[in-house]
CSV table of C-alpha atoms and ligand atoms in Angstrom, one decimal:
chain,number,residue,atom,x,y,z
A,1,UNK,CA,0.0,0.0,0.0
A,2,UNK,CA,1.0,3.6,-1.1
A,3,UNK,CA,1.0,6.2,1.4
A,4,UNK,CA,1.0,9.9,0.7
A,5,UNK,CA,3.1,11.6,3.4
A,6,UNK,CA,0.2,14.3,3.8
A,7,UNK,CA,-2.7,11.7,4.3
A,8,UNK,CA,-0.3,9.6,7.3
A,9,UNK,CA,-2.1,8.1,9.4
A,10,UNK,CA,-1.9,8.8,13.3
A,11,UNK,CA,-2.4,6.8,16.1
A,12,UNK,CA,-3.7,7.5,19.2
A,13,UNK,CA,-1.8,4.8,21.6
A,14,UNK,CA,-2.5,4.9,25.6
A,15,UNK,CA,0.3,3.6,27.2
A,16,UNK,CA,0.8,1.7,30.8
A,17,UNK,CA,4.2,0.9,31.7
A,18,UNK,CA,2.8,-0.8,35.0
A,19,UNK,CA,4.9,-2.7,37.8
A,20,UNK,CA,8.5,-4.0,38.0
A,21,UNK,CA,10.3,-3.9,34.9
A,22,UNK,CA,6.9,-2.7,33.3
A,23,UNK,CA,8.6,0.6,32.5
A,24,UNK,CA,12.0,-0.1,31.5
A,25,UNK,CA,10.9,-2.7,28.7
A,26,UNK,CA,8.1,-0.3,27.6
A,27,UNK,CA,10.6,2.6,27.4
A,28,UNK,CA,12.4,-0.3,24.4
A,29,UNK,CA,9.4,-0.8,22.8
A,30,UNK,CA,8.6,2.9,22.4
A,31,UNK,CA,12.2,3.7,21.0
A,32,UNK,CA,11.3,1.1,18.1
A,33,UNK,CA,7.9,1.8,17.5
A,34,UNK,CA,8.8,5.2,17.1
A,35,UNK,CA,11.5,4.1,14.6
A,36,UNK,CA,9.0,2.4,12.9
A,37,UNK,CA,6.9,5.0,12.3
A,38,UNK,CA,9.5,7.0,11.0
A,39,UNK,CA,10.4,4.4,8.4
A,40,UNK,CA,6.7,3.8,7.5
A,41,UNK,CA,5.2,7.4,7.6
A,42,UNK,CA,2.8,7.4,10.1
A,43,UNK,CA,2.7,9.1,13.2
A,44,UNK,CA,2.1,7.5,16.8
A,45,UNK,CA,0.9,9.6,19.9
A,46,UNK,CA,1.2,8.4,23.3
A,47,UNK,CA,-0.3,9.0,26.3
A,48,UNK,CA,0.9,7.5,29.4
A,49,UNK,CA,-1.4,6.2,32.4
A,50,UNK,CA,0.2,5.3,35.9
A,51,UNK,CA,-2.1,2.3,36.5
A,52,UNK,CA,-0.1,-0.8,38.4
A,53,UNK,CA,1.0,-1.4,42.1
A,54,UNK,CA,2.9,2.1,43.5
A,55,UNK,CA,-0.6,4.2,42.2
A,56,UNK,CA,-2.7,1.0,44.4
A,57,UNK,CA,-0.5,1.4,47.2
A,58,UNK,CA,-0.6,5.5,47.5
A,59,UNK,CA,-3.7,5.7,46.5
A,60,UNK,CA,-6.0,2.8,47.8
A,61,UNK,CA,-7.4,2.8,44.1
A,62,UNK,CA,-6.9,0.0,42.1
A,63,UNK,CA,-8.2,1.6,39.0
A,64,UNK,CA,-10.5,4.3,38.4
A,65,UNK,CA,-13.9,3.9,37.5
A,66,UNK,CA,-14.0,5.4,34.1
A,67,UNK,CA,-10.4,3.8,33.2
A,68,UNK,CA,-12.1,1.4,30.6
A,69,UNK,CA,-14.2,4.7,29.0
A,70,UNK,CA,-10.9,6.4,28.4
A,71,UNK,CA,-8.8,4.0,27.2
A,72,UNK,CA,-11.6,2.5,24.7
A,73,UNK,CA,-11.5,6.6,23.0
A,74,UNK,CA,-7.9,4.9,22.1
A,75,UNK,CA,-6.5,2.8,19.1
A,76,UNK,CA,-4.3,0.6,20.7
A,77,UNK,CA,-3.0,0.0,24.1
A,78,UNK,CA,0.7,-0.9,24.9
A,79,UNK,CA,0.8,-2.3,28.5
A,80,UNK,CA,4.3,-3.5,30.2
A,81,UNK,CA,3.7,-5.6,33.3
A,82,UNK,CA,1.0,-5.5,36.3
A,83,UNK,CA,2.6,-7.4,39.5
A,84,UNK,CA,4.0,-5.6,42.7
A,85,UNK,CA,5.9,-7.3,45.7
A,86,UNK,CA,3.8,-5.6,47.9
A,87,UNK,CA,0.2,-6.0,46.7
A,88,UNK,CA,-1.5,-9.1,47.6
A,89,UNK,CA,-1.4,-11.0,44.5
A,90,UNK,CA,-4.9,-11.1,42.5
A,91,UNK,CA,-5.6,-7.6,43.4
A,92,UNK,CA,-4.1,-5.5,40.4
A,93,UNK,CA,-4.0,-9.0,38.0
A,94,UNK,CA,-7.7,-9.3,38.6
A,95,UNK,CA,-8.5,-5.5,39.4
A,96,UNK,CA,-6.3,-4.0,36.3
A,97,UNK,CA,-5.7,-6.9,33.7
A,98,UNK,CA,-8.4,-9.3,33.9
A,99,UNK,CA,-11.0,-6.0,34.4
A,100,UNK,CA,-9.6,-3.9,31.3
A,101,UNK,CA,-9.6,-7.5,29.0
A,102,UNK,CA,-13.0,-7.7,30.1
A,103,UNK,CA,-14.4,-4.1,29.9
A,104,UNK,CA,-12.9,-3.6,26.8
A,105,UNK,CA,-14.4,-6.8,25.2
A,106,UNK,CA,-11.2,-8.2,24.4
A,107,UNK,CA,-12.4,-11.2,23.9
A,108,UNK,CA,-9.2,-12.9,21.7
A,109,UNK,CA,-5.6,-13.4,23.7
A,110,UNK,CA,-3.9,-13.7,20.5
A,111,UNK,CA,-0.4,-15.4,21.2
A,112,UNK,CA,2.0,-17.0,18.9
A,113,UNK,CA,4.4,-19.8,19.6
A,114,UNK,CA,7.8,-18.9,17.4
A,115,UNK,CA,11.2,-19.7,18.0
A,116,UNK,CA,13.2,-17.3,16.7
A,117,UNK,CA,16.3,-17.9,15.0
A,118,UNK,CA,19.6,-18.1,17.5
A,119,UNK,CA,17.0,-18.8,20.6
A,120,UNK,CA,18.0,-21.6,22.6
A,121,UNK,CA,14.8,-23.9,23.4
A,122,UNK,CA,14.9,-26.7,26.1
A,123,UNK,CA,13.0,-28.8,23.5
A,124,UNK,CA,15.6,-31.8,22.0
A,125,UNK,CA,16.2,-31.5,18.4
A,126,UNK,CA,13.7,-28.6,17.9
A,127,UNK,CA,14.3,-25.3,16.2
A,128,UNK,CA,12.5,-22.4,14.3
A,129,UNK,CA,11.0,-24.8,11.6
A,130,UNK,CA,9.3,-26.5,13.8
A,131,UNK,CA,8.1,-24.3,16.5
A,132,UNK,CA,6.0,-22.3,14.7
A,133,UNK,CA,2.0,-21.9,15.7
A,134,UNK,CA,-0.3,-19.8,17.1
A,135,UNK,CA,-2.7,-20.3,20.4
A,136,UNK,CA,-6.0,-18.3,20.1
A,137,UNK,CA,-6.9,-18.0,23.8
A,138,UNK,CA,-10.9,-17.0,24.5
A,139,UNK,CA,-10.2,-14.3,26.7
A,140,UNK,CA,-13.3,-13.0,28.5
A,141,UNK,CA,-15.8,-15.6,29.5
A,142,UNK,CA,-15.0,-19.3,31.0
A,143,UNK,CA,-14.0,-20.1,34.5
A,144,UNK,CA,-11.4,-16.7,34.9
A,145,UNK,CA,-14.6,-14.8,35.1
A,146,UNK,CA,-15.1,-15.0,38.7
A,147,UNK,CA,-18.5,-17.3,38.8
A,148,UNK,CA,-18.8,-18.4,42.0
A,149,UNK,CA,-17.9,-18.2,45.8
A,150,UNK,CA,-18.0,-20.0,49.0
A,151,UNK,CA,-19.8,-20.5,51.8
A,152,UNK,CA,-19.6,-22.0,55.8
A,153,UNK,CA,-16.1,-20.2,55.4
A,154,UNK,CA,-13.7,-21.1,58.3
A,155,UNK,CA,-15.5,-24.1,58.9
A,156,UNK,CA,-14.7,-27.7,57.9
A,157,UNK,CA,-17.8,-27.6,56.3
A,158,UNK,CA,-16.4,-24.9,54.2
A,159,UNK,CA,-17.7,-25.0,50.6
A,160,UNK,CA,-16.1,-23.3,47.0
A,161,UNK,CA,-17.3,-23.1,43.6
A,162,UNK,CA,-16.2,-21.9,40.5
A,163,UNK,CA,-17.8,-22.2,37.3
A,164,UNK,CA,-16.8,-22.8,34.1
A,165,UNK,CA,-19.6,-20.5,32.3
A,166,UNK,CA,-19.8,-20.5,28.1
A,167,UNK,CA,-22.4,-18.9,25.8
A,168,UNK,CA,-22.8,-20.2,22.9
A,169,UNK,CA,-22.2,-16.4,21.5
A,170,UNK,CA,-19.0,-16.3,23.4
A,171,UNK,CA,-17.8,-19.5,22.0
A,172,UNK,CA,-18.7,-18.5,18.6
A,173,UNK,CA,-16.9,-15.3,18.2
A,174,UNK,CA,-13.9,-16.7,19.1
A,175,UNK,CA,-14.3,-20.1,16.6
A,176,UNK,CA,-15.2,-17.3,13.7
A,177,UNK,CA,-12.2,-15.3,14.8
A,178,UNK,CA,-9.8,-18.2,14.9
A,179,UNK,CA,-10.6,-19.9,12.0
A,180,UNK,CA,-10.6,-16.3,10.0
A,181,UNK,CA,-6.9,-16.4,11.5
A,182,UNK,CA,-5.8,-19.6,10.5
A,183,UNK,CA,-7.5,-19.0,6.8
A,184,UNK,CA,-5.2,-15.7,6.7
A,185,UNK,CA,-2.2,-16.5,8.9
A,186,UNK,CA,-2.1,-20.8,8.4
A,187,UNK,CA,0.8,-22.7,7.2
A,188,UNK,CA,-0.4,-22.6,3.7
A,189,UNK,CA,-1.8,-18.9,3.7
A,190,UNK,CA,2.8,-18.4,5.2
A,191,UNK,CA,3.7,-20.4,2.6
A,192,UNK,CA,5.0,-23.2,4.7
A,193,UNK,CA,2.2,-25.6,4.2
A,194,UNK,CA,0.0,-27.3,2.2
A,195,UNK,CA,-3.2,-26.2,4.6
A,196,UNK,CA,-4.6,-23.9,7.1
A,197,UNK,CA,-5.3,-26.0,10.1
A,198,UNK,CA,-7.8,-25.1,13.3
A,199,UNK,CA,-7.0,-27.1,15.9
A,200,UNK,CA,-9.5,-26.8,19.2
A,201,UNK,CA,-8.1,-27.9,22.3
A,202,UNK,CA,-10.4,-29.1,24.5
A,203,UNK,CA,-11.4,-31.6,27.3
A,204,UNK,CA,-14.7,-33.4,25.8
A,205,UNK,CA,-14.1,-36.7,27.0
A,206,UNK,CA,-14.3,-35.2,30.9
A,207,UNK,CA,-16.0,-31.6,30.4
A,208,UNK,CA,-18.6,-32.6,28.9
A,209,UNK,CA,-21.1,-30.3,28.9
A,210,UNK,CA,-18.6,-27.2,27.6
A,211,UNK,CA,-16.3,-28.7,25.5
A,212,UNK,CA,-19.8,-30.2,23.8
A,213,UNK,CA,-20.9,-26.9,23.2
A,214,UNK,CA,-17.3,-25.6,21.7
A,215,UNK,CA,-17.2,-29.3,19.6
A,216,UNK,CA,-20.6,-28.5,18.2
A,217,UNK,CA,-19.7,-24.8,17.0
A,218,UNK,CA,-16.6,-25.6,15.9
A,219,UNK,CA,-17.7,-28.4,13.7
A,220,UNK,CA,-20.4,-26.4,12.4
A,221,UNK,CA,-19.3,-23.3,12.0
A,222,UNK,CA,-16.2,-24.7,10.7
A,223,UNK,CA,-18.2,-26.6,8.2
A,224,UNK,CA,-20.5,-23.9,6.6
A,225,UNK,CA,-18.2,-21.2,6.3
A,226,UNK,CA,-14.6,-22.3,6.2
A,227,UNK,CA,-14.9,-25.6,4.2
A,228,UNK,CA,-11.6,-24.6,3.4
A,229,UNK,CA,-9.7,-24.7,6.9
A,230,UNK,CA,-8.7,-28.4,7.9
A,231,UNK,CA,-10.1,-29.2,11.4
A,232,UNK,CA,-8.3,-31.0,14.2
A,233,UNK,CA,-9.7,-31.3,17.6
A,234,UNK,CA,-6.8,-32.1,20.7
A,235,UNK,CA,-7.5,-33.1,24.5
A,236,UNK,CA,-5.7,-30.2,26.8
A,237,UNK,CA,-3.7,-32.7,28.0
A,238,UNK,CA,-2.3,-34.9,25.3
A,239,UNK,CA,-1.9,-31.2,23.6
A,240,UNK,CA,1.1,-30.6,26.2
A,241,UNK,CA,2.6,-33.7,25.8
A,242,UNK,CA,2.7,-32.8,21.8
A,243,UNK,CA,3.9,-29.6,22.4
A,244,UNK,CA,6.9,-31.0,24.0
A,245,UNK,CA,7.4,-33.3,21.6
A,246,UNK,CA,5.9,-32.4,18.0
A,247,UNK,CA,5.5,-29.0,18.1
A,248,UNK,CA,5.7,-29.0,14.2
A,249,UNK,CA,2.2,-30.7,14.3
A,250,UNK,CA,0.1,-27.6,15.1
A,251,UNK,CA,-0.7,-24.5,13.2
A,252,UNK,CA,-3.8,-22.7,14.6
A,253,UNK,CA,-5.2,-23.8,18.0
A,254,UNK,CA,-8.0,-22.1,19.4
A,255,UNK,CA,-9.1,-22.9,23.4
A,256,UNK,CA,-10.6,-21.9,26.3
A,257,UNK,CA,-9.5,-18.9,28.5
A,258,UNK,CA,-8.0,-21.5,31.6
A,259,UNK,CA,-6.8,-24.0,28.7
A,260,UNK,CA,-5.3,-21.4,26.9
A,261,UNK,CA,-3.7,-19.4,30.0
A,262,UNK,CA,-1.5,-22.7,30.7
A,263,UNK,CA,-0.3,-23.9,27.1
A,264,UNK,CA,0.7,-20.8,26.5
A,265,UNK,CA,2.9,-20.7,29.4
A,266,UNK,CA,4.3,-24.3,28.4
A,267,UNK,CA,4.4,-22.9,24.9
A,268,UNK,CA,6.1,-19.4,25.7
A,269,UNK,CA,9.3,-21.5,27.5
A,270,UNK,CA,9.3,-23.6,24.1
A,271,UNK,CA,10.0,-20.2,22.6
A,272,UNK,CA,12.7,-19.7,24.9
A,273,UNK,CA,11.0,-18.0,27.6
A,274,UNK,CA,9.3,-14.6,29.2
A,275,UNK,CA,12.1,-12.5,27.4
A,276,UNK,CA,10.5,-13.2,24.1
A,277,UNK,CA,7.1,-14.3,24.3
A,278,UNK,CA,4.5,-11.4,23.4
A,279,UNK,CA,0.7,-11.3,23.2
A,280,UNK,CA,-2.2,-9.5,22.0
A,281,UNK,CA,-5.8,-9.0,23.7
A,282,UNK,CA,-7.8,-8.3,21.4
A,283,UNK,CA,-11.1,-7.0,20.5
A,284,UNK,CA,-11.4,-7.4,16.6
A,285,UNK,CA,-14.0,-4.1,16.9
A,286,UNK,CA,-12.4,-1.9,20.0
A,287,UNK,CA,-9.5,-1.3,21.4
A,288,UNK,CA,-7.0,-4.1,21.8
A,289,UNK,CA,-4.2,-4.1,24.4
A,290,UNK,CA,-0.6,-5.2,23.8
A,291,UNK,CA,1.6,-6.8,26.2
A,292,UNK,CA,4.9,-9.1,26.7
A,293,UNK,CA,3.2,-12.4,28.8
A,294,UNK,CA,5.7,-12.1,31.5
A,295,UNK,CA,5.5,-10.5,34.3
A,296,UNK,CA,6.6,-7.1,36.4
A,297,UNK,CA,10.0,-9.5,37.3
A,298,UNK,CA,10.5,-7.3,40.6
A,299,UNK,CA,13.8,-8.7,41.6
A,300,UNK,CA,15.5,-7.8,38.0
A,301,UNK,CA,13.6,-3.7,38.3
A,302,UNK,CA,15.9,-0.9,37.4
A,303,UNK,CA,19.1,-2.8,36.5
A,304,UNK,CA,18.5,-2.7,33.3
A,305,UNK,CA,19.1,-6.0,32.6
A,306,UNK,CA,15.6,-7.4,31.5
A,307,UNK,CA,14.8,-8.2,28.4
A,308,UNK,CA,12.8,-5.9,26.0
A,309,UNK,CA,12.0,-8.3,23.1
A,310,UNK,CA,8.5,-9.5,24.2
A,311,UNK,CA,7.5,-6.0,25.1
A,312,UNK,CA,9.0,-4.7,21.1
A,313,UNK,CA,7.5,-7.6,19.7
A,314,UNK,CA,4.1,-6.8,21.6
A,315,UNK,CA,4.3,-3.2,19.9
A,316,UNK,CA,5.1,-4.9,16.6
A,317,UNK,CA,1.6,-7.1,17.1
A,318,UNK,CA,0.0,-3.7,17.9
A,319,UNK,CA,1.3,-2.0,14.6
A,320,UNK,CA,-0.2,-5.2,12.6
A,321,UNK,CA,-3.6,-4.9,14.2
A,322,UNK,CA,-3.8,-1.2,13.7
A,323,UNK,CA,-2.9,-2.5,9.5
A,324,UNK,CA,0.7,-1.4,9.6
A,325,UNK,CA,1.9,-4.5,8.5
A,326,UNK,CA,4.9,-3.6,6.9
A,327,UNK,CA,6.1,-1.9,9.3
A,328,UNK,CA,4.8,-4.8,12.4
A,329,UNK,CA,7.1,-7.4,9.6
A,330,UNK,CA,9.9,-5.3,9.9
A,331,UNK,CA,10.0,-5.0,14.0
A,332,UNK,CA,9.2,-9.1,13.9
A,333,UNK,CA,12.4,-8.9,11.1
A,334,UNK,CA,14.8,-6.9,13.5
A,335,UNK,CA,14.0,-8.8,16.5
A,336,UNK,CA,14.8,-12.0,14.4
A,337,UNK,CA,18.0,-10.3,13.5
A,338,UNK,CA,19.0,-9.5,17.1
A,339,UNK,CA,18.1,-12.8,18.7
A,340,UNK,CA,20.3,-14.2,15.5
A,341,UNK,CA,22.9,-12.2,15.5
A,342,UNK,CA,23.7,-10.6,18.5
A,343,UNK,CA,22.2,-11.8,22.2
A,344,UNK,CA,24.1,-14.2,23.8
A,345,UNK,CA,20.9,-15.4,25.8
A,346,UNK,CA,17.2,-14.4,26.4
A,347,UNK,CA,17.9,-14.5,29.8
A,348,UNK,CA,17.9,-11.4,31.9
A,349,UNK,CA,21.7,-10.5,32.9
A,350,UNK,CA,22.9,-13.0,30.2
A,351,UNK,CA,22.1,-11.1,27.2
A,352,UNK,CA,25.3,-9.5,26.8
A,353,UNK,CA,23.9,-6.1,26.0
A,354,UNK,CA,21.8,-4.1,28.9
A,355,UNK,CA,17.7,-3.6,28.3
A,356,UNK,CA,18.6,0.0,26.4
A,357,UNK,CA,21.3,-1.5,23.7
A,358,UNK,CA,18.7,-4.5,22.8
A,359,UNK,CA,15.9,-1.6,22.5
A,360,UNK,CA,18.8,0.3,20.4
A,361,UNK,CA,19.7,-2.7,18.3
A,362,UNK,CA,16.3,-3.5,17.2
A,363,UNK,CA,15.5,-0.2,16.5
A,364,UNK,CA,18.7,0.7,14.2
A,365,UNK,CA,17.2,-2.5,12.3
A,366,UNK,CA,14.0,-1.2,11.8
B,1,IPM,C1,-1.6,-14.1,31.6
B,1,IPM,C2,-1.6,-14.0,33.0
B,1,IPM,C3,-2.9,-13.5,33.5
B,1,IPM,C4,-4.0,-14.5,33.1
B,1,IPM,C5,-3.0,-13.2,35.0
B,1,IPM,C6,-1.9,-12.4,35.5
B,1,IPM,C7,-4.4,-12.6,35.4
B,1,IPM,O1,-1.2,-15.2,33.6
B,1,IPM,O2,-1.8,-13.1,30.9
B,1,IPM,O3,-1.5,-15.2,31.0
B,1,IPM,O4,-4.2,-15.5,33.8
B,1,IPM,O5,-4.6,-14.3,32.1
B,2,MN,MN1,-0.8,-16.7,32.2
């Protein structure tokens, strides 16, 4: 696509370093992005909000009540890390994370498995060709919701329940947005395949009653309107065990909010770990919110020794779902280069270069 420099586009990105190391790999990702968009001819303005643990803990507020209103007037959000030492944990990851995925309808956690080239995986005769797929994680309904509660608390009586809750609406929007993305991002539609392959990962011989209602949808939806995508359905658990051992297997998968919360941990190691692995939540008809999946790492916070690659690669999955994909090729392209070419390790300390100089490597490369 042509772009006239007078008709750039502008974005409008809010922007929440957060907790821990939240700031210093956001800081990275800003330097690139902003390389980026001189490279590609658009313009990025961003707007900083101090949501995360120290605004909690001086100001009792965990987030204000019109937070989702203002950021939804945004295009994009680009979030570093929410996790403090000293906040009980579940407060800011249920009362900033989990509550912003959910206000804003984010109802896709978008988050490829890719092992770059030079990144050491602990997986035995593995490498980039074939750790290559994508985990479509329902992101706002399912048993992370907070159906449930207890009762005769303190007694030995004392009961819990939390439900795993589906609508068949939920589980459709996510089946139609999955299987969109494997039609347009498969191993044949990259050029590395000879199909696009769904894969639902599920629990149907056990959860019976859920996994029934995704099976259903899937094959039916799957069916009607993308004849074209090849089907595969997993159990959750045989799915790990594959993932360890024939990663090369998958393309697409598409699962449940708890399913996909725990792969994706499994898969983001496979990938070489928290330095690298980057996500998107996303709401295909809001605003979606970018972030690396690890977390605020307190004990590595201010030595500028973390690593900024998931947090640049987040900002590069931002740029692709705001439809600057040249531009989101070429950040994936320069973090390929630096993981190739320069670290030593992903591994905070070990990188051989401090946070700043990756951030300044990736962006010279852009
Ligand atoms: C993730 C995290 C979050 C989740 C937590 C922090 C609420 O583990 O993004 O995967 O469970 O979704
Ligand atoms: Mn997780």
């Amino acid at each position: 696509m042509q772009k006239e420099n007078s008709m750039a586009e502008s974005y409008n990105i809010a922007v929440i370093p957060g907790d821990g190391t939240g700031p210093e790999v956001v800081e990275e990702g800003r330097k690139v992005l902003n390389a980026a968009a001189d490279k590609f001819n658009f313009s990025l303005s961003m707007t900083d909000f101090d949501y995360g643990g120290d605004r909690y803990l001086k100001t009792g507020e965990v987030l204000p009540a019109n937070a989702a209103e203002e950021l939804s007037k945004f295009d994009a959000i680009y979030l570093g890390a929410i996790g403090h030492p000293d906040v009980k944990p579940g407060i800011l990851e249920k009362g900033i994370l989990l509550k912003l995925r959910f206000e804003l309808d984010q109802y896709i956690n978008l988050r490829p498995v890719k092992l770059y080239p030079g990144v050491e995986t602990p997986l035995k005769d593995k490498g980039p060709k074939e750790i290559d797929y994508v985990v479509v994680r329902e992101n706002t309904g399912g048993i992370y919701t907070g159906t449930g509660g207890n009762s005769m608390t303190g007694t030995p009586q004392e009961v819990a329940v939390q439900s795993m809750v589906y609508s068949r609406f939920q589980v459709e929007r996510c089946l139609r947005y999955a299987f969109e993305y494997a039609r347009t991002h498969g191993k044949k539609a990259r050029g590395i395949g000879d199909s696009n392959t769904l894969g639902l990962v599920g629990k149907t011989n056990v959860l019976t009653y859920v996994f029934d209602l995704w099976y259903r949808a899937f094959n039916e939806i799957g069916e009607k309107e993308y004849p074209d995508v090849k089907r595969e359905y997993y159990h959750v658990d045989a799915t790990c065990m594959w993932m360890v051992k024939s990663p090369e297997w998958f393309d697409i998968l598409v699962t449940t909010n708890m399913f996909g919360d725990i792969i994706t941990d499994l898969g983001a190691i496979t990938q070489g770990g928290m330095g690298i692995a980057a996500g998107g939540n996303i709401n295909p008809q809001g605003t979606s919110m970018f972030e690396p999946i690890g977390g605020s790492a307190p004990k590595y916070t201010g030595k500028g020794i973390i690593n900024p690659l998931a947090a640049i690669a987040a900002g590069g999955m931002m740029l692709d779902t705001l439809g600057e994909s040249e531009a989101a090729a070429a950040i994936e392209k320069a973090v390929m280069d630096v993981t190739g070419t320069k670290l030593k390790s992903l591994s905070a300390g070990k990188m051989g270069y401090s946070t700043s100089e990756v951030g300044d490597l990736a962006a010279e490369r852009v």
